[in-house]
PDB file of C-alpha atoms in Angstrom:
ATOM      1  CA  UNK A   2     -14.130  -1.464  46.265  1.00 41.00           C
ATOM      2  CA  UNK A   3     -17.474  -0.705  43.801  1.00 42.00           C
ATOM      3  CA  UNK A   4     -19.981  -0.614  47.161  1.00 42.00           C
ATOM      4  CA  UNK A   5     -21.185   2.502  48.448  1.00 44.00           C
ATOM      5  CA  UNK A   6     -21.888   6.082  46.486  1.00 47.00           C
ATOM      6  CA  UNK A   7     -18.658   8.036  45.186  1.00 53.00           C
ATOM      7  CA  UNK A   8     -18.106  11.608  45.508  1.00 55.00           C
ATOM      8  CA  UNK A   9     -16.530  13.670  43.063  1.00 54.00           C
ATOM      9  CA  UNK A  10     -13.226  13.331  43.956  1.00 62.00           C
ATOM     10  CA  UNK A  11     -13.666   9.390  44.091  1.00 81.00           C
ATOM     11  CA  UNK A  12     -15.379   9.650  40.469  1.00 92.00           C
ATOM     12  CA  UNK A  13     -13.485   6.852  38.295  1.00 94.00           C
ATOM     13  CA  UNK A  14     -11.649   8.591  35.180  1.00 95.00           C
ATOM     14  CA  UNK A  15     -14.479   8.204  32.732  1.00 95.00           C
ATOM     15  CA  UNK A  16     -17.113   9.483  35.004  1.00 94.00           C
ATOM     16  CA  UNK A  17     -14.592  12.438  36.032  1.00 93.00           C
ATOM     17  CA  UNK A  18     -14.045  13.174  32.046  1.00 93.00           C
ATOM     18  CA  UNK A  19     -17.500  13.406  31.373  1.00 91.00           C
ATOM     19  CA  UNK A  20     -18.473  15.320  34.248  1.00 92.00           C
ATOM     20  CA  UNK A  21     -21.409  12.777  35.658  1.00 90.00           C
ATOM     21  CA  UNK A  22     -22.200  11.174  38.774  1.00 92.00           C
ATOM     22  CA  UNK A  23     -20.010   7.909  39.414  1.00 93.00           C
ATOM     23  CA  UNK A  24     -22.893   5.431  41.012  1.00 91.00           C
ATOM     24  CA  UNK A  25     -21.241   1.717  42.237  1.00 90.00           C
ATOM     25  CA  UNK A  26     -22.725   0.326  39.525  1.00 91.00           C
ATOM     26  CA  UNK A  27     -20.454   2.332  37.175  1.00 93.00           C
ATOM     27  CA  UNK A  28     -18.972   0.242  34.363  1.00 93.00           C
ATOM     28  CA  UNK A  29     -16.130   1.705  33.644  1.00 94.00           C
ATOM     29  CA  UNK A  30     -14.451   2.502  37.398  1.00 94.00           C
ATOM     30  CA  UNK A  31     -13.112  -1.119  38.122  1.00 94.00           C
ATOM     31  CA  UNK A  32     -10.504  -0.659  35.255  1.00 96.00           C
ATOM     32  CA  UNK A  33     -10.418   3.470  35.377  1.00 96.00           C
ATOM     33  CA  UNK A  34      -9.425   4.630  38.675  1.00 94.00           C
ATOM     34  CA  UNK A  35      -9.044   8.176  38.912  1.00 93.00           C
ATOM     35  CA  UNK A  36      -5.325   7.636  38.699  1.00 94.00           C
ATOM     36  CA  UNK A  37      -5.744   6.058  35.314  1.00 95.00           C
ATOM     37  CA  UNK A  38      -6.728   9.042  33.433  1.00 95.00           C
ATOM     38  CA  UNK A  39      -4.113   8.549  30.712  1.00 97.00           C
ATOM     39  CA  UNK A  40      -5.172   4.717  30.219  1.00 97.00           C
ATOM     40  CA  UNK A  41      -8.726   6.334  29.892  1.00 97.00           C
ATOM     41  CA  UNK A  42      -8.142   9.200  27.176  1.00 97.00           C
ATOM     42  CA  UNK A  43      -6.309   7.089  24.884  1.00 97.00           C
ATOM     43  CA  UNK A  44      -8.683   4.302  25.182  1.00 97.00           C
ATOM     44  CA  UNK A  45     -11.440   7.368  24.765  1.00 96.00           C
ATOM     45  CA  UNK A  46      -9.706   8.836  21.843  1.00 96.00           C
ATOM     46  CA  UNK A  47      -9.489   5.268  20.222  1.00 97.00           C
ATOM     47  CA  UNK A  48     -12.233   3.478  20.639  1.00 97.00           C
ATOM     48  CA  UNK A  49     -14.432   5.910  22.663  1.00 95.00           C
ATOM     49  CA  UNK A  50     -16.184   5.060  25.633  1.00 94.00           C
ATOM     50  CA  UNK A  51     -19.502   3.578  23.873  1.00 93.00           C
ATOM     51  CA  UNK A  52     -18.042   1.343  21.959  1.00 95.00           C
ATOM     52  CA  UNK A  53     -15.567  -0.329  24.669  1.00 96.00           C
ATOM     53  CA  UNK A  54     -18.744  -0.529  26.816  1.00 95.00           C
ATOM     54  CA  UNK A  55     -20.563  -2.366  23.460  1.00 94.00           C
ATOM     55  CA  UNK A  56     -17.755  -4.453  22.840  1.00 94.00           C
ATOM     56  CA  UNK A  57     -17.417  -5.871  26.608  1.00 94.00           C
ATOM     57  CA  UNK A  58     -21.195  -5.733  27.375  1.00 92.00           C
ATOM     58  CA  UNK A  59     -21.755  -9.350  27.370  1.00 92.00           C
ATOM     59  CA  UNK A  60     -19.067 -10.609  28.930  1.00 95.00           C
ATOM     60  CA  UNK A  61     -17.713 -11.744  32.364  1.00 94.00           C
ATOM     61  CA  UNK A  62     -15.801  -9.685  34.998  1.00 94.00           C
ATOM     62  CA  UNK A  63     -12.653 -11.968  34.434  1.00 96.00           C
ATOM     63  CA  UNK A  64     -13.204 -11.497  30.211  1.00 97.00           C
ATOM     64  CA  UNK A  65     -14.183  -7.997  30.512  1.00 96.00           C
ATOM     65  CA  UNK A  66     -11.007  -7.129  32.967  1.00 96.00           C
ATOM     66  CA  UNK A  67      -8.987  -8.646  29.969  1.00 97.00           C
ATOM     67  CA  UNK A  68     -10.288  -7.261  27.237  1.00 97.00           C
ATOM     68  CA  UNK A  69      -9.845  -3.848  28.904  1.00 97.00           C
ATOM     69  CA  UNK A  70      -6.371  -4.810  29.169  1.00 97.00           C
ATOM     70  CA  UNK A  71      -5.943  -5.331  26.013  1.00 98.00           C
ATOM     71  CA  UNK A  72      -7.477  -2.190  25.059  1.00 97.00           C
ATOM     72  CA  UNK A  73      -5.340  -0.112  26.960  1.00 97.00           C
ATOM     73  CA  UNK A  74      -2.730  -1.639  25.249  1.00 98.00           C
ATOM     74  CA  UNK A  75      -3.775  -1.379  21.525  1.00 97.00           C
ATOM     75  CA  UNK A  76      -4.905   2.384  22.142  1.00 97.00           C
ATOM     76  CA  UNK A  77      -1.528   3.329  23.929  1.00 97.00           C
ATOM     77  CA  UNK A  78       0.088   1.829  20.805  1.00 97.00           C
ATOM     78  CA  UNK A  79      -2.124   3.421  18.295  1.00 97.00           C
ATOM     79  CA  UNK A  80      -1.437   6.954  20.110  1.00 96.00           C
ATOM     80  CA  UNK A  81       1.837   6.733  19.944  1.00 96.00           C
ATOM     81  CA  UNK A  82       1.949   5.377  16.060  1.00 96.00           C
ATOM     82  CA  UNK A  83      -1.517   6.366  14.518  1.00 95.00           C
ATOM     83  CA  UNK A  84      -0.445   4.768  11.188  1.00 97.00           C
ATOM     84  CA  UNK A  85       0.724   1.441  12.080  1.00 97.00           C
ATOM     85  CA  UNK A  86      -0.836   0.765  15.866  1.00 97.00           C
ATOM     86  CA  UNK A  87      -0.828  -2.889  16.959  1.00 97.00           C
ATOM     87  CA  UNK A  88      -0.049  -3.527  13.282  1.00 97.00           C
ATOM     88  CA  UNK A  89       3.623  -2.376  12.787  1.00 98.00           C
ATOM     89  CA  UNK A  90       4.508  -4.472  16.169  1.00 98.00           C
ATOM     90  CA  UNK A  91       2.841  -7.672  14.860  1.00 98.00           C
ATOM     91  CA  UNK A  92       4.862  -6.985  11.923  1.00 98.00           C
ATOM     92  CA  UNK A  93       8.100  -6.269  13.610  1.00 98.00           C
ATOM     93  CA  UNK A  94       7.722  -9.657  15.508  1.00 98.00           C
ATOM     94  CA  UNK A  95       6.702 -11.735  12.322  1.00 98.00           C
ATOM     95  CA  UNK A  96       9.888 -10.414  10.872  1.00 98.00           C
ATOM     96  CA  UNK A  97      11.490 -11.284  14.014  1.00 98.00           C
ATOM     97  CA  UNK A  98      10.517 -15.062  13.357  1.00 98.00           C
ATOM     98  CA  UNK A  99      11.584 -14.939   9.950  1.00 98.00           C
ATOM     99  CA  UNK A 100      15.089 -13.826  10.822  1.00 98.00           C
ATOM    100  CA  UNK A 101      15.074 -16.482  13.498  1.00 97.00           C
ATOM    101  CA  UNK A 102      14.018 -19.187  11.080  1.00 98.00           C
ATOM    102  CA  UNK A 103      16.472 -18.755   8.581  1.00 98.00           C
ATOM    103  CA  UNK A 104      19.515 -18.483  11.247  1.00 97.00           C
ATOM    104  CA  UNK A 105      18.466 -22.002  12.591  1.00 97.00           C
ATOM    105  CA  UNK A 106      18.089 -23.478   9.419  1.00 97.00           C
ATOM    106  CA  UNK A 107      21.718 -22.013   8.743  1.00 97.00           C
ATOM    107  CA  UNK A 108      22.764 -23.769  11.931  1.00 96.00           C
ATOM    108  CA  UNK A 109      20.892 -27.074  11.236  1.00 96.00           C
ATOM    109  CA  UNK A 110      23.111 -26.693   7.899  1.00 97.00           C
ATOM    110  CA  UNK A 111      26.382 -26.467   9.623  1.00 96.00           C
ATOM    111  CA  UNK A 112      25.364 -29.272  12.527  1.00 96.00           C
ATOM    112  CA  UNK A 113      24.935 -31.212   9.387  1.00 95.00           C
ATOM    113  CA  UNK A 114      28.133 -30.744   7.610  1.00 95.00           C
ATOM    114  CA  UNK A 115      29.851 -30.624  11.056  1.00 94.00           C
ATOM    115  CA  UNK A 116      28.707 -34.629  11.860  1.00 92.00           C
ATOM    116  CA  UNK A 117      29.356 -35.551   7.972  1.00 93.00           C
ATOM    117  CA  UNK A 118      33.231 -34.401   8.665  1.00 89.00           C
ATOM    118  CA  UNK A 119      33.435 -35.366  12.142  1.00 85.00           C
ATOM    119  CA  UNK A 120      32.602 -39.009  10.966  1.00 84.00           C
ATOM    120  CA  UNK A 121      34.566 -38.647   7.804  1.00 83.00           C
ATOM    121  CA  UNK A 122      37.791 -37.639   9.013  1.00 72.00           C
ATOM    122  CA  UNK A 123      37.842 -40.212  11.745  1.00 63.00           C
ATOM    123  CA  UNK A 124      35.889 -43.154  10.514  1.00 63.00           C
ATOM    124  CA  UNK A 125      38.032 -46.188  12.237  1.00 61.00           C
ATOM    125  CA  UNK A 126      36.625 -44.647  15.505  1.00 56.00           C
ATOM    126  CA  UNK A 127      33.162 -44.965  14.018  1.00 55.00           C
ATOM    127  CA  UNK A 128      33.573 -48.094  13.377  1.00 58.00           C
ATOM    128  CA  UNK A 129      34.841 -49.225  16.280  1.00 56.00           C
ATOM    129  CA  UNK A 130      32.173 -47.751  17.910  1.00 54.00           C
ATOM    130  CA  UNK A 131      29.601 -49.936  15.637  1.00 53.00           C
ATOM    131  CA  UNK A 132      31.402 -53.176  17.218  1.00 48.00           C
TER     132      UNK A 132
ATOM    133  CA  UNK B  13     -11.652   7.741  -8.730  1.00 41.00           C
ATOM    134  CA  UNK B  14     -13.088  10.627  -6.417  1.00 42.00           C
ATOM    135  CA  UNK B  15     -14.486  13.519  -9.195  1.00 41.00           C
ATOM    136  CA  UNK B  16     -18.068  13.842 -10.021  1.00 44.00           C
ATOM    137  CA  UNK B  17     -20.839  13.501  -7.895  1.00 46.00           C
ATOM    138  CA  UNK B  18     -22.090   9.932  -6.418  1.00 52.00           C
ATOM    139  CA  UNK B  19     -25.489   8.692  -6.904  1.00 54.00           C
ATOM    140  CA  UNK B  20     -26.772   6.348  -3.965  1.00 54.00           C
ATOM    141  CA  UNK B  21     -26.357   3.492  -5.528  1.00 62.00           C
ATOM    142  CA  UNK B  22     -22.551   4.646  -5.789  1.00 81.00           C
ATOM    143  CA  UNK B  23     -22.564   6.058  -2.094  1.00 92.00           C
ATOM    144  CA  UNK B  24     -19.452   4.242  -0.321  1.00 94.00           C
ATOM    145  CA  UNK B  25     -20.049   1.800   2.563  1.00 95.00           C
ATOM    146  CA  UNK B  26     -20.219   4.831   5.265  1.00 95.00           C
ATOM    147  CA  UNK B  27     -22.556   7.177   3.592  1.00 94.00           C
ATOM    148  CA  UNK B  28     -24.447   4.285   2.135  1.00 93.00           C
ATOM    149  CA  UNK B  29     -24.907   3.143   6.167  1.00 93.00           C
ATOM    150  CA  UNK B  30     -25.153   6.648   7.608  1.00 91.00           C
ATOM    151  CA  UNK B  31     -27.825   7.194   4.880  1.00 92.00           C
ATOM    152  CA  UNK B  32     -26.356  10.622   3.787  1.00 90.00           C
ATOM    153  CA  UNK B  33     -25.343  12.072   0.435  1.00 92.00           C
ATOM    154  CA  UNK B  34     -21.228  10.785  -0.297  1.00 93.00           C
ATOM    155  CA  UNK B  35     -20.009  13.505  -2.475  1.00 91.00           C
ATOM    156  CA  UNK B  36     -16.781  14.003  -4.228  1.00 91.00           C
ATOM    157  CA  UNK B  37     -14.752  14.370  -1.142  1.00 91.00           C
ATOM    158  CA  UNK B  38     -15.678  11.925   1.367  1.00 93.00           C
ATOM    159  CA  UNK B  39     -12.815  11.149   3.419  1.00 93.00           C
ATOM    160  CA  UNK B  40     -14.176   7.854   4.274  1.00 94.00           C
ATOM    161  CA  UNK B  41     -14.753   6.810  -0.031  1.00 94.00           C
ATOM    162  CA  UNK B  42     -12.068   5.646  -1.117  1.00 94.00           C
ATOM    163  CA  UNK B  43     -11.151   3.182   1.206  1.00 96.00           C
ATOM    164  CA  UNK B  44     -14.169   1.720   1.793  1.00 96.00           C
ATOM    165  CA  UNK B  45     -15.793   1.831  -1.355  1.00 94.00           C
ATOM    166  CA  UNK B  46     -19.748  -0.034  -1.274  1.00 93.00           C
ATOM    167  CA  UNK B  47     -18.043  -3.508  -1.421  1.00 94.00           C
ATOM    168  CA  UNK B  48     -15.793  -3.218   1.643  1.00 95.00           C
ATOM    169  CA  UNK B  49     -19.282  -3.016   3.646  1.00 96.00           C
ATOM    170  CA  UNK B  50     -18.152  -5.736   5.822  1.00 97.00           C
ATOM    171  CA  UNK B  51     -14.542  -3.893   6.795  1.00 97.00           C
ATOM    172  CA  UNK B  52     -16.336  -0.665   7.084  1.00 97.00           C
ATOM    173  CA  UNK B  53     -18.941  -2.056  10.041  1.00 97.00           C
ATOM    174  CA  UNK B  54     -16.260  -4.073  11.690  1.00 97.00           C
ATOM    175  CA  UNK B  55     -14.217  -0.261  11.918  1.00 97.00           C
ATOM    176  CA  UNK B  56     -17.516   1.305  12.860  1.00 96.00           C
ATOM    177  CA  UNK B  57     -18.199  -1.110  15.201  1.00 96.00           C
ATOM    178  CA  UNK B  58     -14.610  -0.461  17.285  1.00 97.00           C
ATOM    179  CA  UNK B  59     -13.184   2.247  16.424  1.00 97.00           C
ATOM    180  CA  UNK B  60     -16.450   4.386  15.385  1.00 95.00           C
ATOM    181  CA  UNK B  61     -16.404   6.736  12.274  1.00 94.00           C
ATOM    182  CA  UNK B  62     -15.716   9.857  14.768  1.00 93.00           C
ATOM    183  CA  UNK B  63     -12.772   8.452  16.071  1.00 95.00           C
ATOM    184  CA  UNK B  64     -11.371   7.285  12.921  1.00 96.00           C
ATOM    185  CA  UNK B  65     -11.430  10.582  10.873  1.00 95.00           C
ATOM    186  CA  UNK B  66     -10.261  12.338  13.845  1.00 94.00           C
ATOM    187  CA  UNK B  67      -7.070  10.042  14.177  1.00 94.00           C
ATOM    188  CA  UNK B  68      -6.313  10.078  10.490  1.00 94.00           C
ATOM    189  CA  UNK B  69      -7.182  13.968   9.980  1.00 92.00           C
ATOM    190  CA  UNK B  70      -3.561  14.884   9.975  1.00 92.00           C
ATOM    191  CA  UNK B  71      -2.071  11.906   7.712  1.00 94.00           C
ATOM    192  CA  UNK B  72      -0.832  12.718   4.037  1.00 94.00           C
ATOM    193  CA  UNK B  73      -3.175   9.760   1.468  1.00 94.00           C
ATOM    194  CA  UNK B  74      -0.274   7.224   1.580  1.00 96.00           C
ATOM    195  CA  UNK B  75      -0.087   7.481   5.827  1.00 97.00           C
ATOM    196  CA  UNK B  76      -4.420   7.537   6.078  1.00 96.00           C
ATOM    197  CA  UNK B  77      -4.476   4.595   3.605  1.00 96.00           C
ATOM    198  CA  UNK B  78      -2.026   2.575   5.374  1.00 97.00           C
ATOM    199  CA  UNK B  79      -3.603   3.857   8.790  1.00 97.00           C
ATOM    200  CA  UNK B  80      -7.173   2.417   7.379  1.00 97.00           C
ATOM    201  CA  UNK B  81      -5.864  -0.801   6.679  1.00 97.00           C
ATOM    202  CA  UNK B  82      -4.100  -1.228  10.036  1.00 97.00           C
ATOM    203  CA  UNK B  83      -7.419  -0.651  11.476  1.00 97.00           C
ATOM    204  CA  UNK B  84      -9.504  -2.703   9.082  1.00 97.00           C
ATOM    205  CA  UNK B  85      -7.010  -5.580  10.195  1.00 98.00           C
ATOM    206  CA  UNK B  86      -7.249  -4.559  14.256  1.00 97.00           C
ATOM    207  CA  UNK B  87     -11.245  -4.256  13.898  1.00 97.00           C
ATOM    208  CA  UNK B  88     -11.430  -8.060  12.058  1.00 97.00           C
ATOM    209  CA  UNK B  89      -9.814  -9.257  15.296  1.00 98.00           C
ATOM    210  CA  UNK B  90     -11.223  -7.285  17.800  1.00 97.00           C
ATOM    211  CA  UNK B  91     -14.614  -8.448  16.677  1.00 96.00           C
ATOM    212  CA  UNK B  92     -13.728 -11.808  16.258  1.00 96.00           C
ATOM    213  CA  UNK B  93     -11.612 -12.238  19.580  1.00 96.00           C
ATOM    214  CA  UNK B  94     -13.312  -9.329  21.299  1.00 95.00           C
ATOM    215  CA  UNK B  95     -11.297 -10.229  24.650  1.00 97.00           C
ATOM    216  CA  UNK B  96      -7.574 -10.125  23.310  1.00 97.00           C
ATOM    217  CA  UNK B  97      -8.164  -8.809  20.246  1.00 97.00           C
ATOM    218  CA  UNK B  98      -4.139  -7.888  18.376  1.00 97.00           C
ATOM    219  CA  UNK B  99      -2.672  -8.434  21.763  1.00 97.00           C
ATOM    220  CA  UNK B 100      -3.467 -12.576  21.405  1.00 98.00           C
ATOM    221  CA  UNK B 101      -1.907 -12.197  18.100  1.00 98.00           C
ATOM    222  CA  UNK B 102       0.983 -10.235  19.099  1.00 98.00           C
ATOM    223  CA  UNK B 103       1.065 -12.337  22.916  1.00 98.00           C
ATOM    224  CA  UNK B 104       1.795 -15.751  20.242  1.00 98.00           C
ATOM    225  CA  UNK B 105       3.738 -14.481  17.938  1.00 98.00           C
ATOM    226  CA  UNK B 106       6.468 -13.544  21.426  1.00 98.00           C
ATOM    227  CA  UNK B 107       5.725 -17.293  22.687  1.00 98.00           C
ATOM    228  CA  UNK B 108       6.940 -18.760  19.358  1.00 98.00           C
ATOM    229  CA  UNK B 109       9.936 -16.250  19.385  1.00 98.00           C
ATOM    230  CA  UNK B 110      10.455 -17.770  23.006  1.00 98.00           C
ATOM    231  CA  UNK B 111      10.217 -21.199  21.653  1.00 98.00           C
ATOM    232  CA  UNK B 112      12.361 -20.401  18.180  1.00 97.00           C
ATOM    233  CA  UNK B 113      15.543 -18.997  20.560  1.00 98.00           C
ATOM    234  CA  UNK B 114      15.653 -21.633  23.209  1.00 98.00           C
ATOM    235  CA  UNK B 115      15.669 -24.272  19.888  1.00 97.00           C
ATOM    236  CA  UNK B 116      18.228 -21.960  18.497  1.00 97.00           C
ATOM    237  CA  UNK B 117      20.315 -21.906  21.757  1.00 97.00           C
ATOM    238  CA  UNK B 118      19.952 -25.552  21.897  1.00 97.00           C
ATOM    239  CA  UNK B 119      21.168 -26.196  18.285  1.00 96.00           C
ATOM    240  CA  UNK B 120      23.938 -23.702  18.876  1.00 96.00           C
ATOM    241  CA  UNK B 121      25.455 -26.363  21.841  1.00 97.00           C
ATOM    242  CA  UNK B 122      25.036 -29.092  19.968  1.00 96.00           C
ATOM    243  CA  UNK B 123      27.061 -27.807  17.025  1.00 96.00           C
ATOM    244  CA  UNK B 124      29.444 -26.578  20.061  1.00 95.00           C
ATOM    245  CA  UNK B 125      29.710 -30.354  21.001  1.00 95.00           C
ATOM    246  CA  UNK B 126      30.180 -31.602  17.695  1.00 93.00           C
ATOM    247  CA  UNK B 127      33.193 -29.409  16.909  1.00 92.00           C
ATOM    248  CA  UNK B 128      34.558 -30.166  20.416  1.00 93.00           C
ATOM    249  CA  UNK B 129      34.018 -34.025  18.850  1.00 89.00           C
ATOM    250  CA  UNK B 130      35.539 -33.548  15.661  1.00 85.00           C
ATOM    251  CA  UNK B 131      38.811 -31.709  16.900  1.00 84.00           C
ATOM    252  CA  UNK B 132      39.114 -34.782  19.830  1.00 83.00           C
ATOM    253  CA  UNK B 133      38.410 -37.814  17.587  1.00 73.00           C
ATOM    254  CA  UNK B 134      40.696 -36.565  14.922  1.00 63.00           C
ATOM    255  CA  UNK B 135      43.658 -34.198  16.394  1.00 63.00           C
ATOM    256  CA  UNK B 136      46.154 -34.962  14.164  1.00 61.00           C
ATOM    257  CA  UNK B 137      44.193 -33.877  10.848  1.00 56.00           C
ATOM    258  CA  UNK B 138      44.039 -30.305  13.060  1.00 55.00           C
ATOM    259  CA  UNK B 139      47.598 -30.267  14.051  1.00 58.00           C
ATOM    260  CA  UNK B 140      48.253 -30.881   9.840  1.00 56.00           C
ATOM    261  CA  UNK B 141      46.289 -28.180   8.946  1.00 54.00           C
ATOM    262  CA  UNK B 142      47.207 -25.711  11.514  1.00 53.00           C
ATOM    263  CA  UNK B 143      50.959 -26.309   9.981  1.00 48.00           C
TER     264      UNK B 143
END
């Protein structure tokens, strides 16, 4: 995939964007294919293309593949909502939970009351069932 | 707040590292005033100032504040997870929504049982109150 020179039209999506020579020892062109241009600008308008390279300088391929990833993601997000980004949709989930908590507890409630009655309204058959 | 003229000792925490004069309307001032030096390097460090101004440059105060915060927060994590960054957050906070709805489905059966139960071991009390 990376061996070999690249000519223009080969050019990953950051070397095509800034108009430079895309060697096989690019950095960038294992997660930016040319076809990836979109992933590229908004990662580019986010966190621009030093800092990504700073960020994932010292770490593996397997790391490095991730945490491009994961900045595709959070810049996609943060184009479409510039105020909130990742933010808004870790709050959305934590709500999420919230919600979720409170109807189990509500249904822990009713199992409750449901197994007091069931046993109070027939207790011979509890009993019998303790012999 | 942001009238009058700063001396360097009052320079906020991106003039004060940029070395250059913060005057009255510095759009970086007043959210990262000198003491926020620490959420002002972690923003530098990921998003970069450029890229910051340039995605809040449309925002009313109330949007850019709450836009600045969002990123203070997505900076902290990206520099201390700088592989998954929000996405671990937000990946955990789905895998205990996973975990809260199968406990919730499971709950729901057993209350589903129980009533089953109750209306079995006592069918006359039912028949009495249906009447």
């Amino acid at each position: 995939m990376m061996v070999g020179s690249r000519n223009a039209s080969q050019a990953c999506a950051s070397c095509k964007y800034q108009r430079k020579k895309c060697d096989p020892h690019c950095p960038l062109a294992p997660f930016f294919p040319q076809h990836r241009r979109k992933d590229f600008m908004n990662v580019h308008k986010v966190f621009g293309v030093r800092n990504v390279l700073k960020l994932t300088k010292n770490l593996g391929f397997k790391e490095k593949s991730e945490a491009m990833k994961t900045m595709i993601y959070q810049a996609d997000v943060r184009v479409k909502d510039p105020v909130g980004g990742c933010c808004r949709v870790i709050s959305e989930l934590q709500n999420r939970i919230k919600h979720l908590e409170a109807e189990y507890r509500l249904l822990l409630e009713q199992l409750a009351v449901c197994r007091v009655q069931k046993q109070a309204k027939a207790p011979h058959l509890y009993k019998q069932q303790q012999l």
